[in-house]
Coordinates of C-alpha atoms in Angstrom, one line a residue:
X1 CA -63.2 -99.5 -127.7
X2 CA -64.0 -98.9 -131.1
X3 CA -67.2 -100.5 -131.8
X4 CA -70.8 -98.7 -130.2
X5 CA -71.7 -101.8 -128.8
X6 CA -68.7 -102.1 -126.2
X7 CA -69.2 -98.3 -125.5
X8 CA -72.7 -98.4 -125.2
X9 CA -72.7 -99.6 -120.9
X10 CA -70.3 -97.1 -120.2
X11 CA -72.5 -94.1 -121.4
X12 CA -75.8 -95.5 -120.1
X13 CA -74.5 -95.8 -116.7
X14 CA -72.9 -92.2 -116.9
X15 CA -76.7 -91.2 -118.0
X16 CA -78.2 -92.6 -114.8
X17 CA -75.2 -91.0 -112.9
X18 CA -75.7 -87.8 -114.2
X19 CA -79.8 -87.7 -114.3
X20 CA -79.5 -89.3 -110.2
X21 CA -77.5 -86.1 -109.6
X22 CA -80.0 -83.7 -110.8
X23 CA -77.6 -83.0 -113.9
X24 CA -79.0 -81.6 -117.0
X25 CA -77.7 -83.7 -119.7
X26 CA -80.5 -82.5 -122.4
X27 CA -82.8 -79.7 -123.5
X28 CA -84.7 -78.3 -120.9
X29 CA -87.9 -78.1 -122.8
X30 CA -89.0 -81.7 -123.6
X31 CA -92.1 -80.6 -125.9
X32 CA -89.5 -78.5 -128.1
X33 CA -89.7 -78.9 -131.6
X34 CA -87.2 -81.4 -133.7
X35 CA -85.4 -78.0 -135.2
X36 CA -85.2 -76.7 -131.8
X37 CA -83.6 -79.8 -129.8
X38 CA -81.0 -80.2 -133.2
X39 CA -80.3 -76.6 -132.6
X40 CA -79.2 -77.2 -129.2
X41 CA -77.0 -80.2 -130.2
X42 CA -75.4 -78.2 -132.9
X43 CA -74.1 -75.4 -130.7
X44 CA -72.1 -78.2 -128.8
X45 CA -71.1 -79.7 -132.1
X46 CA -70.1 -76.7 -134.0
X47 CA -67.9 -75.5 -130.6
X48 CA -65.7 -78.3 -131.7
X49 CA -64.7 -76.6 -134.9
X50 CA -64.7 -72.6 -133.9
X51 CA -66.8 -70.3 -132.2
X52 CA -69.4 -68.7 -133.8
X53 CA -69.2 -64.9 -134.2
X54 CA -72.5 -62.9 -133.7
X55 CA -73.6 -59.2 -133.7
X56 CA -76.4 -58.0 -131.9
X57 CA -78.8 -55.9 -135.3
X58 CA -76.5 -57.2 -137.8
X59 CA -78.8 -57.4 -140.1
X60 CA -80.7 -54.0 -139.7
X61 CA -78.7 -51.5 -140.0
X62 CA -74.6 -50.4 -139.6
X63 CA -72.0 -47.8 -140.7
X64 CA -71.0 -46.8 -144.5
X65 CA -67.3 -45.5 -144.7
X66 CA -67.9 -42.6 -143.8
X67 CA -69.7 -43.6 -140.7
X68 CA -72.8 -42.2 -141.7
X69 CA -75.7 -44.9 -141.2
X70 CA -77.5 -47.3 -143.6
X71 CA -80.8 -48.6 -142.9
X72 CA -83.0 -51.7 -143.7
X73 CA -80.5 -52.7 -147.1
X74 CA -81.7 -56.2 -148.5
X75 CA -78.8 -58.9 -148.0
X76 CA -76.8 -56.8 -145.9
X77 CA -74.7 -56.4 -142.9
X78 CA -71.3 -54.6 -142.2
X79 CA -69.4 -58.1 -141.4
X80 CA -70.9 -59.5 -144.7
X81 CA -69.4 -56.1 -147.0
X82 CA -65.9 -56.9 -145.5
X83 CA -65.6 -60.6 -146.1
X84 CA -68.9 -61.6 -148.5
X85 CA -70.6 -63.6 -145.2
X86 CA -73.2 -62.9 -142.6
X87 CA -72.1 -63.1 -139.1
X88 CA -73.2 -67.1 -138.1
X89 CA -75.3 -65.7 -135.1
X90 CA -77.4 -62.4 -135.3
X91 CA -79.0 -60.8 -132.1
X92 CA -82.2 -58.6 -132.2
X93 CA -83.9 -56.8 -129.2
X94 CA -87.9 -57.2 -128.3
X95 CA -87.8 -54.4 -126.0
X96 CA -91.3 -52.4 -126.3
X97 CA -93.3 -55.4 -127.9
X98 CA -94.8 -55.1 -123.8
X99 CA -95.8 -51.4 -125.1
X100 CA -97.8 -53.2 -128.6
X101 CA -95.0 -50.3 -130.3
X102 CA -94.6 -51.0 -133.9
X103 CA -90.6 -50.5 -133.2
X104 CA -88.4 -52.3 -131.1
X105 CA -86.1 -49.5 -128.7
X106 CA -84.2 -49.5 -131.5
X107 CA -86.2 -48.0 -133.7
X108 CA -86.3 -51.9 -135.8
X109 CA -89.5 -52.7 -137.0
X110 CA -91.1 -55.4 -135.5
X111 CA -91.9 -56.6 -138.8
X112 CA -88.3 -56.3 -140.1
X113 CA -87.1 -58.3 -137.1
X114 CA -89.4 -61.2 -137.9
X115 CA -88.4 -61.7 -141.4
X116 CA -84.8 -61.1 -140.5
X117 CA -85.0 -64.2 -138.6
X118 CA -87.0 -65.9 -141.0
X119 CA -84.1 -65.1 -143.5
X120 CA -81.2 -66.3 -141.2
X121 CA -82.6 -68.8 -140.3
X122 CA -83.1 -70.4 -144.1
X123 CA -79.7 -69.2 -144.7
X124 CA -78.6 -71.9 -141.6
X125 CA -78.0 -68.8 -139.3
X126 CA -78.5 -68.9 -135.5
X127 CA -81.0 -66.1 -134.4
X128 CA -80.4 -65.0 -130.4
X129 CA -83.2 -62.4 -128.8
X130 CA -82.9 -60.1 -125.8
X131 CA -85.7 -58.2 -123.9
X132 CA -85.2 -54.9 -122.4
X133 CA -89.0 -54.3 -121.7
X134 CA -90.0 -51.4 -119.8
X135 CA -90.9 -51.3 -116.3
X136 CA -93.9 -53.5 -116.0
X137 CA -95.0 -52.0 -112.8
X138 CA -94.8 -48.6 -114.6
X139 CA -94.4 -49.1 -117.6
X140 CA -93.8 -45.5 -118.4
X141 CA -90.3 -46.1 -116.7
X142 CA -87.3 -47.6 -119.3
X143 CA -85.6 -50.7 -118.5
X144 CA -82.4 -48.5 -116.8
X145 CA -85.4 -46.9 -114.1
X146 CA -84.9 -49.1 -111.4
X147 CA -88.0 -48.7 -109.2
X148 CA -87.1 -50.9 -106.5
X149 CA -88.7 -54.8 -105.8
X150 CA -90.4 -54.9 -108.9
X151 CA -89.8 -58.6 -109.0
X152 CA -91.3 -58.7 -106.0
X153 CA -94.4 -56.1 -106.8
X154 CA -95.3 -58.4 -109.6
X155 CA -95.1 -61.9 -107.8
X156 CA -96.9 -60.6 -104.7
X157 CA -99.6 -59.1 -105.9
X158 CA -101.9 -61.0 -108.5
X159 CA -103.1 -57.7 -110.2
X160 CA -99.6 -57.0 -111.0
X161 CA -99.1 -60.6 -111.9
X162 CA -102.1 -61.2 -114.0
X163 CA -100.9 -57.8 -116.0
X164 CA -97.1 -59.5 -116.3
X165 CA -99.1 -62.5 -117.8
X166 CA -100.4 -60.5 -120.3
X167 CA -97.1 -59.1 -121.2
X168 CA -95.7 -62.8 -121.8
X169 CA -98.4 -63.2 -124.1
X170 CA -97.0 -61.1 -126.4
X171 CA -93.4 -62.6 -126.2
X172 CA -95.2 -65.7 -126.8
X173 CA -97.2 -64.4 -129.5
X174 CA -94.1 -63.0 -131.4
X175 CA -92.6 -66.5 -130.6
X176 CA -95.5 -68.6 -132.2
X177 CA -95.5 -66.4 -135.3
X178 CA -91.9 -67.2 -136.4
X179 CA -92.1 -69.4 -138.7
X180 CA -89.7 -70.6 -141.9
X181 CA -91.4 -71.4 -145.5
X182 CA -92.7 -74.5 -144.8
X183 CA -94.6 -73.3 -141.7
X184 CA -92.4 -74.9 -139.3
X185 CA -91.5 -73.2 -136.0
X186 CA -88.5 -71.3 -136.1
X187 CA -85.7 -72.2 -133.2
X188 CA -84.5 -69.0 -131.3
X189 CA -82.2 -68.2 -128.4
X190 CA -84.3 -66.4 -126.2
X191 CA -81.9 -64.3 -123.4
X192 CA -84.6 -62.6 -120.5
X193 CA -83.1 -60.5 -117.6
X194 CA -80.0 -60.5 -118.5
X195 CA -76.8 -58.9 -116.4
X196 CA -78.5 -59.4 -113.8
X197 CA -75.1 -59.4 -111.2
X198 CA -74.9 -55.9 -111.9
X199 CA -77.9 -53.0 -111.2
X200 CA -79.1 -51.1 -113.8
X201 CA -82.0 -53.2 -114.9
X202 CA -85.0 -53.0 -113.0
X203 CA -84.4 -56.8 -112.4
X204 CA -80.5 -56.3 -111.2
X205 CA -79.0 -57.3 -108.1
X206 CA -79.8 -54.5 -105.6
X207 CA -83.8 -54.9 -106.7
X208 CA -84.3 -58.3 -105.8
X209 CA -83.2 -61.0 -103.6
X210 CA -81.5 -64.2 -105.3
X211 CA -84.5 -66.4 -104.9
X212 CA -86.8 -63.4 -105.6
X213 CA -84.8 -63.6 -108.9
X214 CA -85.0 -67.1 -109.4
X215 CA -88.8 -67.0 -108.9
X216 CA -89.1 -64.6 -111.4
X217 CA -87.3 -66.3 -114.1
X218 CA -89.1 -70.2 -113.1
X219 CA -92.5 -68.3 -113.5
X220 CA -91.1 -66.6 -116.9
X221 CA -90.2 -70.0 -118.5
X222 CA -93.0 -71.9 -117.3
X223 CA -95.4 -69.7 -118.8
X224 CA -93.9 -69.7 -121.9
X225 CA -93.6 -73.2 -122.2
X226 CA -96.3 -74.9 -120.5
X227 CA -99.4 -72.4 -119.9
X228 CA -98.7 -71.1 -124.0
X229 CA -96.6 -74.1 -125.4
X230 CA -93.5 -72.2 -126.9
X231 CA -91.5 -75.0 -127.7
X232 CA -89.0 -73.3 -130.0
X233 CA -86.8 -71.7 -127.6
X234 CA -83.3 -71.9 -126.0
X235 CA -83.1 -70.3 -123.0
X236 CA -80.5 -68.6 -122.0
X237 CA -78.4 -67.5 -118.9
X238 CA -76.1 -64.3 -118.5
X239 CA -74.8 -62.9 -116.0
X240 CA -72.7 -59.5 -116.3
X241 CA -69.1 -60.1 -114.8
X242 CA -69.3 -62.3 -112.1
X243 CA -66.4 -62.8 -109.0
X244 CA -66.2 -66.8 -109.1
X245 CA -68.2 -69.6 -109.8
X246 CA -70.6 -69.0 -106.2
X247 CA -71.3 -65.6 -107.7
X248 CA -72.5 -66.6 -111.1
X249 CA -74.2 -69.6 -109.2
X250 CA -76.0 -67.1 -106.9
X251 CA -78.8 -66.6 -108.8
X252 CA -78.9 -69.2 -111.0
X253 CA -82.5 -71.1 -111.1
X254 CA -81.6 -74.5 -112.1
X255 CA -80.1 -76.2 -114.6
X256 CA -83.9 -77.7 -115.3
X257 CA -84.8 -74.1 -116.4
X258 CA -81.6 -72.9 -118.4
X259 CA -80.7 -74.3 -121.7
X260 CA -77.5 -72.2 -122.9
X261 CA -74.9 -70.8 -119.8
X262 CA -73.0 -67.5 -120.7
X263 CA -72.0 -64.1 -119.7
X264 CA -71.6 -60.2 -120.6
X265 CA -68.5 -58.5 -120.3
X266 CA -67.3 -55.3 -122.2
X267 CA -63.6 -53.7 -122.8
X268 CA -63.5 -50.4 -120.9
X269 CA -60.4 -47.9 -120.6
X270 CA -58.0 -49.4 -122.9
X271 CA -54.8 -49.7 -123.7
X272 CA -54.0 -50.0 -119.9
X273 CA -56.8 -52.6 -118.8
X274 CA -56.1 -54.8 -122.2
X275 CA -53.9 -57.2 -120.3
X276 CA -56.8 -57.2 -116.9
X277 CA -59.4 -57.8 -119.7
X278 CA -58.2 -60.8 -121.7
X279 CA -57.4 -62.6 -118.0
X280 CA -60.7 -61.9 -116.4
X281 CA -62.6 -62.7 -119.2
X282 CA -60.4 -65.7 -119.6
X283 CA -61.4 -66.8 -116.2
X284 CA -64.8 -66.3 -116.8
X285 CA -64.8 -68.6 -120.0
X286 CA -63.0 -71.4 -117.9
X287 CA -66.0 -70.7 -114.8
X288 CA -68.9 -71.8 -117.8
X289 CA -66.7 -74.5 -119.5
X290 CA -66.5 -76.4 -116.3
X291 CA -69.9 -75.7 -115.3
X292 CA -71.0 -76.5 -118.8
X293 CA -68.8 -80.0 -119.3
X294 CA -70.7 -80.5 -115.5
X295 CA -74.2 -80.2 -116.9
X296 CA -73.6 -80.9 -120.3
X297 CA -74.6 -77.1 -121.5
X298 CA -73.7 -75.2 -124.5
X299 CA -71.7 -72.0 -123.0
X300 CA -71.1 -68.7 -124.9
X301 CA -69.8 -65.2 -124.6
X302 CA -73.7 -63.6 -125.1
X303 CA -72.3 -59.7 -125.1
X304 CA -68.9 -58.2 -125.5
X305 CA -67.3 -55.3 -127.6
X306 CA -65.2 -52.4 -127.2
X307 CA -66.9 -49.3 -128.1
X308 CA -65.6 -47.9 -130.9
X309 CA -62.7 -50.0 -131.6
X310 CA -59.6 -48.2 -130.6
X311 CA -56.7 -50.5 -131.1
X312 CA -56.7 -51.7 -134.2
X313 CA -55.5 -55.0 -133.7
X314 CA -57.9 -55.7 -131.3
X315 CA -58.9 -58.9 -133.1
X316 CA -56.7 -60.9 -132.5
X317 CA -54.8 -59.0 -129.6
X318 CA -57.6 -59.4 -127.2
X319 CA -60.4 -61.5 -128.5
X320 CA -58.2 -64.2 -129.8
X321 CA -56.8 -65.2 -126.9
X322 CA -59.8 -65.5 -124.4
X323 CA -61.9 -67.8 -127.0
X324 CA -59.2 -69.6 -128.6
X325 CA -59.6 -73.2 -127.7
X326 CA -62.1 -72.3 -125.3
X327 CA -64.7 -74.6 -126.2
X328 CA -67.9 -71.6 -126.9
X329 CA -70.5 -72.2 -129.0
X330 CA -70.5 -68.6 -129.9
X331 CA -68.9 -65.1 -129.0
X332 CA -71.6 -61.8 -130.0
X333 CA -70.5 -58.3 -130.0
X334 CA -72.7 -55.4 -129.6
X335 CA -74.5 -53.0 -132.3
X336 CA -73.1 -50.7 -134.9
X337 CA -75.6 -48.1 -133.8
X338 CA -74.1 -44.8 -134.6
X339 CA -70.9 -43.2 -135.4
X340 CA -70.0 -43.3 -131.6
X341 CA -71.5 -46.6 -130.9
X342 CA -70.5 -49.6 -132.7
X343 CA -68.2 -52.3 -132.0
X344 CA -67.8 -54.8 -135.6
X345 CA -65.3 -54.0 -138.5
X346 CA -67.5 -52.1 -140.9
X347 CA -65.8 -51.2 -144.6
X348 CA -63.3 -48.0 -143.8
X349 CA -62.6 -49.2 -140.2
X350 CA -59.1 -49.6 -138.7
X351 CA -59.7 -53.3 -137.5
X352 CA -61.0 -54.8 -140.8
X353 CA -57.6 -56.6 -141.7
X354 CA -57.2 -57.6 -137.8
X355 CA -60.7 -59.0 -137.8
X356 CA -60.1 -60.7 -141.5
X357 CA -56.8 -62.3 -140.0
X358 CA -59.0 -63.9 -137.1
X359 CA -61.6 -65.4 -139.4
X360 CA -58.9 -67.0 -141.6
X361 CA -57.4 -68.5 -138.6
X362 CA -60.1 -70.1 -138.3
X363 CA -61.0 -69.2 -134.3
X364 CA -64.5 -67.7 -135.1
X365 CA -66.8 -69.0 -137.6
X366 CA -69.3 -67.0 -140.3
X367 CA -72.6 -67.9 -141.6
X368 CA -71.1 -69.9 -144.0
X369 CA -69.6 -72.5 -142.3
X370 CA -72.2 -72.5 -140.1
X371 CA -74.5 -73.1 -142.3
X372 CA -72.4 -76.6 -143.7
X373 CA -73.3 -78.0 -139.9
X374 CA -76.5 -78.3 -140.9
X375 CA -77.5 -77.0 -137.4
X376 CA -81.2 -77.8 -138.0
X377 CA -81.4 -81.3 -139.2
X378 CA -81.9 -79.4 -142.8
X379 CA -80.0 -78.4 -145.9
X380 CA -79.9 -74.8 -145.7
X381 CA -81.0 -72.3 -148.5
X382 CA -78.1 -70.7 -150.3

């Protein structure tokens, strides 16, 4: 069947199949903005040609040679001074907005992060945001204090709520204030409570119950979106590891209030667990495809790294084979935060030729080819 009117039956009866069943086949949001709805049909599109590499601050800071740190450099990121091009998909952290701080707990200007996105954004880049906010309860407690039920503190009690309410205000604040030269809204991937199948968040597994969970992120969403009409995000889903597909399903709230399905997983105690890695993040990858190709959902790998990059062909040794083929929109690796913490190829590093050889192989792609997709429904500035 070659011509779109003979095909045409066939995919509006699969439509009424799958909206019948309860299956997402769209953007969750249906007020989002034109940039933000192309966004979200990109990240399906551009899966067919590679998978996008990311890095959590790439643009703020990283490692010179010598490992000491740079800071704030226009233009620059450590992926860029190895092979001349941004990573396509850079991750920033809003953690201690809730606290009106002028940093992030990163020590990133608020005010740097903004125009970062702005800046990625022209350039046809895909900006992704995570929130580790302190303990709204106590707010003098970090993310990692886990005073116990705080879900359950907040939704229970409408003082506690009403103060929560006032905390999403200045998400959506920061939200609403993104925007690119022409005043238009800027699409983001916005990532709440993440790892949530493990317990070191004050949201985790052992401090709420599944629907407590699921609650939580419903009333998160809808307040965004409906009570303060942010209509340029992509929300997103991630588990840590997960068992099987009932596991990451456990506290999943719907496929009506998720837009992007994914998962963290980091490389611990190698050499010896290299081979248990690559198959158990393998099976995590083919969990989200099938659940993705169910609900017609972009799928990525939101976090992974391995601290310090000890085997220098980790490349393509490990990362290769998990997200070759795989179908991803995108694969994002942690911070270069100091010269104990970092997990990209910076200039001096032992993996720069492995990671060069996986980018001409053409598994991941950089900002630059990203930016040809046109992800937007825009040329991109160059």
């Amino acid at each position: 069947m070659s011509s779109s009117q003979s095909s045409f039956p066939f995919f509006q009866s699969l439509a009424i199949v799958l909206l019948a069943t309860g299956i997402s086949i769209a953007q969750i949001d249906p007020g989002a903005t034109r940039a933000t709805k192309n966004l979200y049909a990109g990240l399906k599109r551009s899966a067919e040609k590679g998978v996008m590499f990311g890095q959590q601050d790439a643009l703020a800071y990283g490692l010179n040679a010598d490992k000491s740190r740079w800071i704030g450099d226009k233009d620059r990121s450590d992926i860029k001074t190895i092979t001349g091009e941004h990573p396509a998909i850079v991750g920033y952290d809003l953690g201690h907005i809730e606290l009106d701080s002028v940093n992030n707990l990163d020590g990133v200007p608020f005010s740097r992060i903004k125009e970062d996105i702005r800046i990625n954004y022209e350039r046809g880049g895909v900006n992704t945001i995570s929130w580790h906010p302190n303990n709204p309860v106590n707010f003098s407690k970090t993310t990692w204090d886990k005073e116990e039920f705080t879900i359950r503190k907040i939704m229970s009690d409408e003082k506690n709520k009403k103060r929560f309410e006032k905390t999403l205000d200045k998400l959506a604040d920061f939200f609403l204030s993104l925007k690119g030269s022409k005043g238009e809204l800027i699409p983001v991937i916005f990532r709440p409570y993440h790892e949530h199948t493990g317990s070191w968040f004050w949201w985790g597994a052992d401090h709420c119950t599944p629907e407590e969970y699921k609650q939580f992120w419903k009333f998160t969403v809808d307040y965004l979106q409906k009570t303060r009409k942010v209509h340029n995000l992509l929300i997103a889903y991630s588990t840590d590891n997960f068992k099987n597909k009932e596991h990451y399903l456990e506290r999943y709230p719907g496929d009506n209030l998720v837009d992007i399905l994914g998962f963290d997983t980091y490389h611990r105690n190698p050499p010896k667990s290299d081979s248990a890695f690559i198959a158990n993040a393998t099976r995590m990858v083919g969990t989200i495809r099938d659940l993705g190709k169910a609900s017609g959902k972009p799928f990525a790998i939101t976090e992974t790294g391995l601290e310090q990059l000890t085997e220098a062909d980790w490349w393509t040794k490990i990362i290769q084979p998990i997200i070759k083929n795989s179908g991803l929109s995108y694969v994002l690796v942690w911070r270069n935060g100091r010269p104990d913490h970092y997990y990209a190829p910076f200039e001096g590093n032992n993996t720069v030729s492995d990671f060069k050889k996986l980018q001409q192989s053409g598994t991941i792609l950089l900002e630059k080819k990203v930016a040809s997709e046109n992800l937007y429904g825009r040329p991109a500035k160059r």
